[in-house]
Amino acid sequence: MTGPGAGPADEPRHDVLVVGGSGVDTVVRVDSLPVPLADSVGVGPIREWPGQTGGNVALGCHALGLNVKFLDFIGDDWTGGQVREHLAKGGVDFEGMHSPSGTRRAVNLVDKTGRRMSFHDARDPEDLRMPREFYLPHLERARHVHLSITNFTRFLFDDIIEQGVPVSTDLHDWDGMDTYHREFAYRADLVFLSAAGARERIGPVMREILREGRAQAVVATAGAGGSYLLTREGSRTPRPIPATVPPAPVVDSNGAGDAYVAGFLYGRLAGRDLDDCARLGAIAGAYACTVEGSSSLITGDALRSAG
C-alpha cells in the first residue's frame, strides 16, 4: 500500500498494469489423466502454489525486468496471506482490495508429462466491482494493461479504451461459444487463448475474434505443439510458431501459458514484431515447464540470449 504523502503521481510509469486473477493453486500429482474412478487414489506430496493467472503474469513480467503494478480483490484469509507473501518475494508491487468471498482457489491435477486438469473456484460475487478511484490513477500511468477474465475486470474496458492504453487478455480454454468470454475477446487489442478449448475449430475462432473485435493479433497456444499467430495483415490462416524445446525435463505445465504471455508482452513493449514476440513467449513458456509452479521464471537477460 502507498504510505502517507505518497500516491500514484509519485510512482514510476508502469510498463504493465495487471488486473485480477490472483489466487492459490493446490497441485496434486497423479500418474495419468483422466484419473481412474476410485474411492481413494494415492498421490505424491500435495503442494500449494500462490499465483494463478494474474499473479503469474505479473511475476513473469517483473522477472523480465518490466515495471509491474498488480491490482485485485483478495481475501483476508490464510490463502490471501500466501498470495501477498509470494508476490512480495517476487518483487511485484501489489495492491489489493478486500474480497468478501475470500481468495480464489484452484485444484490442479498434474500427470507425469506435466499435463494438467484444473478445477477453479472463482468465488467472486456477480456484483463485485473495482472502484474507479482505486484503479484509474494506475491506469493513467500504464503503458499496457493485462486483464484477467475475472468478471469485475470487464467493467474497466471503457476507461482503458478511453485512455488509449493497449490492453491484452487471456481467454484460456475458450471454445468460441461461451458468452462469458466474448466481451474480453472482442474488446482487447491482443488476445491469447489455448487451442485446447476450440480444438479443430481454433482457426475459425481466431478469425472471428479479429472480425468481430478490435484485436490486432490473436495468439493460440498449443503446448508442445507450439502456438499460432493471426494478425490483421497477411494470411487468414494462423501462422504456426514452433515450440521451444525446454532446457530441462518438463515438470509442470502450470503457469506455462502465463509465462508465454509475459514473454510476448516483453517483446511487444520492446518494439519487437509480433512473430518475434510469439517466439519470445514460446521460450518463456518452455522455461516455466521445467519447474514447479512459478518458483523460477526466466529473466530478461536469459530471454534475450535465447531469443
CSV table of C-alpha atoms in Angstrom, one decimal:
chain,number,residue,atom,x,y,z
A,1,MET,CA,0.0,0.0,0.0
A,2,THR,CA,1.1,3.6,-0.5
A,3,GLY,CA,2.3,5.5,2.5
A,4,PRO,CA,1.3,8.9,3.8
A,5,GLY,CA,2.0,11.6,1.3
A,6,ALA,CA,2.7,9.0,-1.5
A,7,GLY,CA,0.4,8.1,-4.3
A,8,PRO,CA,0.3,7.1,-8.0
A,9,ALA,CA,1.7,10.5,-9.0
A,10,ASP,CA,4.9,9.7,-7.1
A,11,GLU,CA,5.3,6.3,-8.7
A,12,PRO,CA,7.3,5.5,-11.9
A,13,ARG,CA,5.3,4.7,-15.0
A,14,HIS,CA,4.0,1.1,-15.1
A,15,ASP,CA,5.2,-1.0,-18.1
A,16,VAL,CA,2.4,-3.4,-17.4
A,17,LEU,CA,-0.7,-3.0,-15.2
A,18,VAL,CA,-2.2,-6.4,-14.4
A,19,VAL,CA,-5.7,-6.5,-13.0
A,20,GLY,CA,-7.4,-9.5,-11.5
A,21,GLY,CA,-6.6,-13.2,-11.4
A,22,SER,CA,-4.8,-13.8,-8.1
A,23,GLY,CA,-5.3,-16.9,-6.0
A,24,VAL,CA,-3.8,-20.2,-4.8
A,25,ASP,CA,-3.4,-23.4,-6.7
A,26,THR,CA,-3.4,-26.8,-4.9
A,27,VAL,CA,-1.3,-29.1,-7.1
A,28,VAL,CA,-2.0,-32.8,-6.9
A,29,ARG,CA,0.4,-35.1,-8.9
A,30,VAL,CA,-1.3,-38.2,-10.5
A,31,ASP,CA,0.0,-41.0,-12.6
A,32,SER,CA,-2.2,-40.2,-15.6
A,33,LEU,CA,-5.2,-38.1,-16.8
A,34,PRO,CA,-8.0,-38.8,-16.6
A,35,VAL,CA,-7.8,-40.1,-13.1
A,36,PRO,CA,-9.2,-43.6,-12.7
A,37,LEU,CA,-12.5,-43.8,-10.9
A,38,ALA,CA,-11.8,-45.0,-7.4
A,39,ASP,CA,-12.8,-44.3,-3.8
A,40,SER,CA,-9.2,-43.4,-2.9
A,41,VAL,CA,-6.1,-42.7,-5.1
A,42,GLY,CA,-2.6,-42.5,-3.6
A,43,VAL,CA,-0.6,-39.4,-4.8
A,44,GLY,CA,2.7,-37.7,-4.1
A,45,PRO,CA,3.2,-34.7,-1.9
A,46,ILE,CA,0.4,-32.1,-2.4
A,47,ARG,CA,1.7,-28.6,-2.9
A,48,GLU,CA,0.2,-25.1,-2.6
A,49,TRP,CA,1.3,-22.6,-5.1
A,50,PRO,CA,0.2,-19.0,-4.8
A,51,GLY,CA,-0.2,-17.0,-8.0
A,52,GLN,CA,-2.8,-18.1,-10.5
A,53,THR,CA,-3.1,-16.4,-13.9
A,54,GLY,CA,-2.9,-12.7,-12.9
A,55,GLY,CA,-0.2,-13.3,-10.3
A,56,ASN,CA,1.8,-15.5,-12.7
A,57,VAL,CA,1.7,-12.9,-15.5
A,58,ALA,CA,2.8,-10.1,-13.0
A,59,LEU,CA,5.6,-12.3,-11.6
A,60,GLY,CA,6.8,-13.2,-15.1
A,61,CYS,CA,6.8,-9.7,-16.3
A,62,HIS,CA,8.7,-8.5,-13.3
A,63,ALA,CA,11.3,-11.3,-13.6
A,64,LEU,CA,11.9,-10.0,-17.2
A,65,GLY,CA,12.7,-6.5,-15.8
A,66,LEU,CA,9.4,-4.8,-16.5
A,67,ASN,CA,7.9,-2.3,-14.0
A,68,VAL,CA,4.7,-4.1,-12.9
A,69,LYS,CA,1.6,-3.0,-10.9
A,70,PHE,CA,-0.9,-5.6,-9.9
A,71,LEU,CA,-4.4,-4.8,-8.6
A,72,ASP,CA,-7.0,-7.3,-7.4
A,73,PHE,CA,-9.5,-8.3,-4.8
A,74,ILE,CA,-8.1,-10.7,-2.2
A,75,GLY,CA,-9.5,-12.3,0.9
A,76,ASP,CA,-8.5,-11.6,4.5
A,77,ASP,CA,-7.6,-15.3,4.9
A,78,TRP,CA,-4.5,-17.6,5.0
A,79,THR,CA,-4.6,-18.1,1.3
A,80,GLY,CA,-4.7,-14.4,0.7
A,81,GLY,CA,-1.6,-14.1,3.0
A,82,GLN,CA,0.1,-16.7,0.8
A,83,VAL,CA,-0.6,-14.7,-2.3
A,84,ARG,CA,0.7,-11.4,-0.7
A,85,GLU,CA,3.9,-13.1,0.5
A,86,HIS,CA,4.6,-14.8,-2.8
A,87,LEU,CA,4.1,-11.6,-4.8
A,88,ALA,CA,6.3,-9.6,-2.4
A,89,LYS,CA,9.1,-12.2,-2.6
A,90,GLY,CA,8.8,-11.9,-6.4
A,91,GLY,CA,9.1,-8.2,-6.2
A,92,VAL,CA,5.7,-7.4,-7.6
A,93,ASP,CA,4.0,-4.2,-6.5
A,94,PHE,CA,0.6,-5.4,-5.4
A,95,GLU,CA,-2.4,-3.5,-4.1
A,96,GLY,CA,-5.4,-5.5,-3.1
A,97,MET,CA,-9.0,-4.6,-2.1
A,98,HIS,CA,-10.8,-6.8,0.4
A,99,SER,CA,-12.9,-9.6,-1.2
A,100,PRO,CA,-15.9,-10.5,0.9
A,101,SER,CA,-15.8,-14.0,-0.6
A,102,GLY,CA,-12.2,-14.8,0.2
A,103,THR,CA,-9.2,-15.6,-2.0
A,104,ARG,CA,-9.8,-17.6,-5.2
A,105,ARG,CA,-8.7,-21.2,-5.2
A,106,ALA,CA,-8.0,-24.0,-7.7
A,107,VAL,CA,-7.1,-27.7,-7.5
A,108,ASN,CA,-4.9,-28.8,-10.4
A,109,LEU,CA,-4.3,-32.4,-11.2
A,110,VAL,CA,-0.9,-32.8,-13.0
A,111,ASP,CA,0.3,-36.0,-14.7
A,112,LYS,CA,3.8,-37.3,-15.2
A,113,THR,CA,4.1,-35.5,-18.5
A,114,GLY,CA,3.3,-32.2,-16.9
A,115,ARG,CA,-0.2,-32.1,-18.4
A,116,ARG,CA,-2.9,-30.7,-16.1
A,117,MET,CA,-6.6,-30.5,-15.4
A,118,SER,CA,-7.7,-27.6,-13.3
A,119,PHE,CA,-10.8,-27.2,-11.0
A,120,HIS,CA,-11.2,-23.4,-10.5
A,121,ASP,CA,-13.2,-21.8,-7.7
A,122,ALA,CA,-13.6,-18.2,-8.8
A,123,ARG,CA,-16.0,-17.4,-5.9
A,124,ASP,CA,-16.3,-13.6,-6.7
A,125,PRO,CA,-19.9,-12.4,-6.4
A,126,GLU,CA,-21.5,-11.2,-9.6
A,127,ASP,CA,-21.9,-7.7,-8.4
A,128,LEU,CA,-18.3,-7.2,-7.4
A,129,ARG,CA,-16.8,-4.0,-8.8
A,130,MET,CA,-13.5,-2.3,-8.5
A,131,PRO,CA,-13.9,1.4,-7.8
A,132,ARG,CA,-12.7,3.8,-10.5
A,133,GLU,CA,-10.9,5.9,-7.9
A,134,PHE,CA,-8.8,2.9,-7.0
A,135,TYR,CA,-7.7,1.8,-10.4
A,136,LEU,CA,-7.9,4.9,-12.6
A,137,PRO,CA,-4.7,6.7,-11.2
A,138,HIS,CA,-2.7,3.5,-12.0
A,139,LEU,CA,-4.3,3.1,-15.5
A,140,GLU,CA,-3.3,6.7,-16.3
A,141,ARG,CA,0.3,5.7,-15.7
A,142,ALA,CA,0.3,2.4,-17.6
A,143,ARG,CA,1.9,1.6,-20.9
A,144,HIS,CA,0.0,-1.6,-21.2
A,145,VAL,CA,-2.9,-3.3,-19.3
A,146,HIS,CA,-3.4,-7.0,-19.0
A,147,LEU,CA,-6.9,-8.0,-17.8
A,148,SER,CA,-7.6,-11.5,-16.3
A,149,ILE,CA,-11.0,-12.7,-17.2
A,150,THR,CA,-12.4,-12.3,-13.7
A,151,ASN,CA,-15.9,-10.8,-14.1
A,152,PHE,CA,-15.2,-7.4,-12.4
A,153,THR,CA,-12.4,-6.6,-14.8
A,154,ARG,CA,-14.8,-6.3,-17.8
A,155,PHE,CA,-16.1,-3.1,-16.3
A,156,LEU,CA,-12.6,-1.5,-16.8
A,157,PHE,CA,-12.7,-1.7,-20.6
A,158,ASP,CA,-14.5,1.7,-21.1
A,159,ASP,CA,-11.8,3.6,-19.1
A,160,ILE,CA,-8.9,1.6,-20.7
A,161,ILE,CA,-10.1,2.3,-24.2
A,162,GLU,CA,-10.9,6.0,-23.4
A,163,GLN,CA,-7.3,6.4,-22.1
A,164,GLY,CA,-5.9,4.8,-25.3
A,165,VAL,CA,-3.9,2.2,-23.4
A,166,PRO,CA,-3.3,-1.1,-25.2
A,167,VAL,CA,-5.0,-4.0,-23.4
A,168,SER,CA,-4.5,-7.7,-23.6
A,169,THR,CA,-6.4,-10.7,-22.1
A,170,ASP,CA,-6.1,-14.5,-21.9
A,171,LEU,CA,-9.3,-16.4,-22.7
A,172,HIS,CA,-7.6,-19.7,-21.6
A,173,ASP,CA,-9.6,-22.7,-23.0
A,174,TRP,CA,-12.4,-20.7,-24.6
A,175,ASP,CA,-14.4,-22.9,-27.0
A,176,GLY,CA,-15.5,-19.9,-29.1
A,177,MET,CA,-19.1,-20.2,-27.9
A,178,ASP,CA,-19.3,-19.5,-24.2
A,179,THR,CA,-20.8,-16.0,-24.0
A,180,TYR,CA,-18.9,-15.1,-20.8
A,181,HIS,CA,-15.7,-14.6,-22.8
A,182,ARG,CA,-17.0,-12.6,-25.7
A,183,GLU,CA,-16.6,-9.1,-24.3
A,184,PHE,CA,-13.0,-9.9,-23.4
A,185,ALA,CA,-12.4,-11.4,-26.8
A,186,TYR,CA,-13.8,-8.5,-28.7
A,187,ARG,CA,-12.6,-5.6,-26.7
A,188,ALA,CA,-8.9,-6.4,-26.2
A,189,ASP,CA,-6.2,-5.3,-28.5
A,190,LEU,CA,-4.2,-8.5,-28.0
A,191,VAL,CA,-5.9,-11.8,-27.3
A,192,PHE,CA,-4.4,-15.0,-26.0
A,193,LEU,CA,-6.2,-18.3,-25.7
A,194,SER,CA,-5.4,-22.0,-25.5
A,195,ALA,CA,-6.1,-24.2,-28.6
A,196,ALA,CA,-7.3,-26.9,-26.3
A,197,GLY,CA,-10.8,-25.3,-25.9
A,198,ALA,CA,-11.8,-25.0,-29.6
A,199,ARG,CA,-9.6,-27.8,-30.8
A,200,GLU,CA,-10.0,-28.2,-34.6
A,201,ARG,CA,-12.1,-25.0,-34.7
A,202,ILE,CA,-9.3,-22.9,-33.4
A,203,GLY,CA,-8.6,-21.2,-36.8
A,204,PRO,CA,-12.3,-20.1,-37.2
A,205,VAL,CA,-12.4,-18.9,-33.6
A,206,MET,CA,-9.2,-16.8,-34.1
A,207,ARG,CA,-10.6,-15.3,-37.3
A,208,GLU,CA,-13.9,-14.5,-35.5
A,209,ILE,CA,-12.1,-12.6,-32.8
A,210,LEU,CA,-10.4,-10.4,-35.4
A,211,ARG,CA,-13.5,-10.0,-37.5
A,212,GLU,CA,-15.9,-9.1,-34.6
A,213,GLY,CA,-13.4,-7.3,-32.3
A,214,ARG,CA,-10.7,-4.7,-32.1
A,215,ALA,CA,-7.7,-7.1,-31.7
A,216,GLN,CA,-4.6,-6.5,-33.8
A,217,ALA,CA,-3.4,-10.0,-33.1
A,218,VAL,CA,-4.7,-13.3,-31.7
A,219,VAL,CA,-2.4,-16.0,-30.3
A,220,ALA,CA,-3.4,-19.6,-29.6
A,221,THR,CA,-1.0,-21.7,-27.5
A,222,ALA,CA,-0.9,-25.4,-28.1
A,223,GLY,CA,1.7,-26.7,-25.5
A,224,ALA,CA,4.3,-29.0,-27.1
A,225,GLY,CA,2.6,-28.3,-30.4
A,226,GLY,CA,3.8,-24.7,-30.3
A,227,SER,CA,1.5,-21.7,-30.9
A,228,TYR,CA,-0.4,-20.0,-33.7
A,229,LEU,CA,-0.4,-16.3,-34.6
A,230,LEU,CA,-3.1,-14.5,-36.6
A,231,THR,CA,-2.9,-10.8,-37.4
A,232,ARG,CA,-4.9,-8.3,-39.4
A,233,GLU,CA,-2.2,-8.2,-42.0
A,234,GLY,CA,-1.4,-11.2,-44.2
A,235,SER,CA,-2.9,-14.6,-44.5
A,236,ARG,CA,-6.3,-15.6,-42.9
A,237,THR,CA,-4.6,-18.8,-41.9
A,238,PRO,CA,-2.9,-18.7,-38.4
A,239,ARG,CA,0.9,-18.8,-38.7
A,240,PRO,CA,2.5,-21.7,-36.7
A,241,ILE,CA,5.2,-20.7,-34.2
A,242,PRO,CA,7.3,-23.7,-33.3
A,243,ALA,CA,7.5,-24.8,-29.7
A,244,THR,CA,10.8,-24.2,-27.9
A,245,VAL,CA,12.5,-27.3,-26.6
A,246,PRO,CA,12.6,-26.9,-22.8
A,247,PRO,CA,16.1,-26.6,-21.4
A,248,ALA,CA,15.4,-29.3,-18.8
A,249,PRO,CA,12.9,-32.1,-18.3
A,250,VAL,CA,9.2,-31.0,-18.2
A,251,VAL,CA,8.0,-31.0,-14.6
A,252,ASP,CA,4.8,-28.9,-14.5
A,253,SER,CA,2.8,-27.1,-17.2
A,254,ASN,CA,1.0,-24.9,-14.6
A,255,GLY,CA,1.8,-21.3,-15.4
A,256,ALA,CA,3.4,-22.0,-18.8
A,257,GLY,CA,0.7,-20.1,-20.6
A,258,ASP,CA,1.1,-17.2,-18.3
A,259,ALA,CA,4.9,-17.2,-18.8
A,260,TYR,CA,4.2,-17.2,-22.6
A,261,VAL,CA,2.0,-14.0,-22.1
A,262,ALA,CA,4.8,-12.4,-20.1
A,263,GLY,CA,7.4,-13.2,-22.7
A,264,PHE,CA,5.2,-11.9,-25.5
A,265,LEU,CA,4.4,-8.6,-23.7
A,266,TYR,CA,8.1,-8.1,-23.0
A,267,GLY,CA,8.8,-8.3,-26.7
A,268,ARG,CA,5.8,-6.1,-27.6
A,269,LEU,CA,6.9,-3.4,-25.2
A,270,ALA,CA,10.4,-3.6,-26.6
A,271,GLY,CA,9.1,-2.8,-30.1
A,272,ARG,CA,9.7,-6.3,-31.5
A,273,ASP,CA,7.4,-7.5,-34.3
A,274,LEU,CA,4.6,-9.9,-33.5
A,275,ASP,CA,6.3,-13.0,-34.8
A,276,ASP,CA,9.4,-12.3,-32.6
A,277,CYS,CA,7.1,-11.7,-29.6
A,278,ALA,CA,5.5,-15.1,-30.2
A,279,ARG,CA,8.9,-16.7,-30.3
A,280,LEU,CA,9.9,-15.0,-27.0
A,281,GLY,CA,6.6,-16.2,-25.5
A,282,ALA,CA,7.4,-19.8,-26.5
A,283,ILE,CA,10.8,-19.6,-24.9
A,284,ALA,CA,9.4,-18.2,-21.6
A,285,GLY,CA,6.7,-20.8,-21.6
A,286,ALA,CA,9.1,-23.7,-22.2
A,287,TYR,CA,11.3,-22.5,-19.4
A,288,ALA,CA,8.4,-22.3,-17.0
A,289,CYS,CA,7.6,-26.0,-17.6
A,290,THR,CA,10.9,-27.1,-16.1
A,291,VAL,CA,10.0,-26.1,-12.5
A,292,GLU,CA,7.1,-26.5,-10.1
A,293,GLY,CA,4.5,-23.6,-10.0
A,294,SER,CA,6.0,-20.2,-10.5
A,295,SER,CA,9.1,-20.9,-8.4
A,296,SER,CA,11.5,-19.9,-11.1
A,297,LEU,CA,10.9,-17.6,-14.0
A,298,ILE,CA,13.1,-16.6,-16.9
A,299,THR,CA,15.0,-13.3,-16.7
A,300,GLY,CA,15.3,-10.7,-19.4
A,301,ASP,CA,18.9,-11.5,-20.0
A,302,ALA,CA,18.2,-15.2,-20.4
A,303,LEU,CA,15.2,-14.5,-22.7
A,304,ARG,CA,17.3,-12.1,-24.9
A,305,SER,CA,20.1,-14.6,-25.1
A,306,ALA,CA,17.7,-17.4,-26.1
A,307,GLY,CA,15.7,-15.3,-28.5
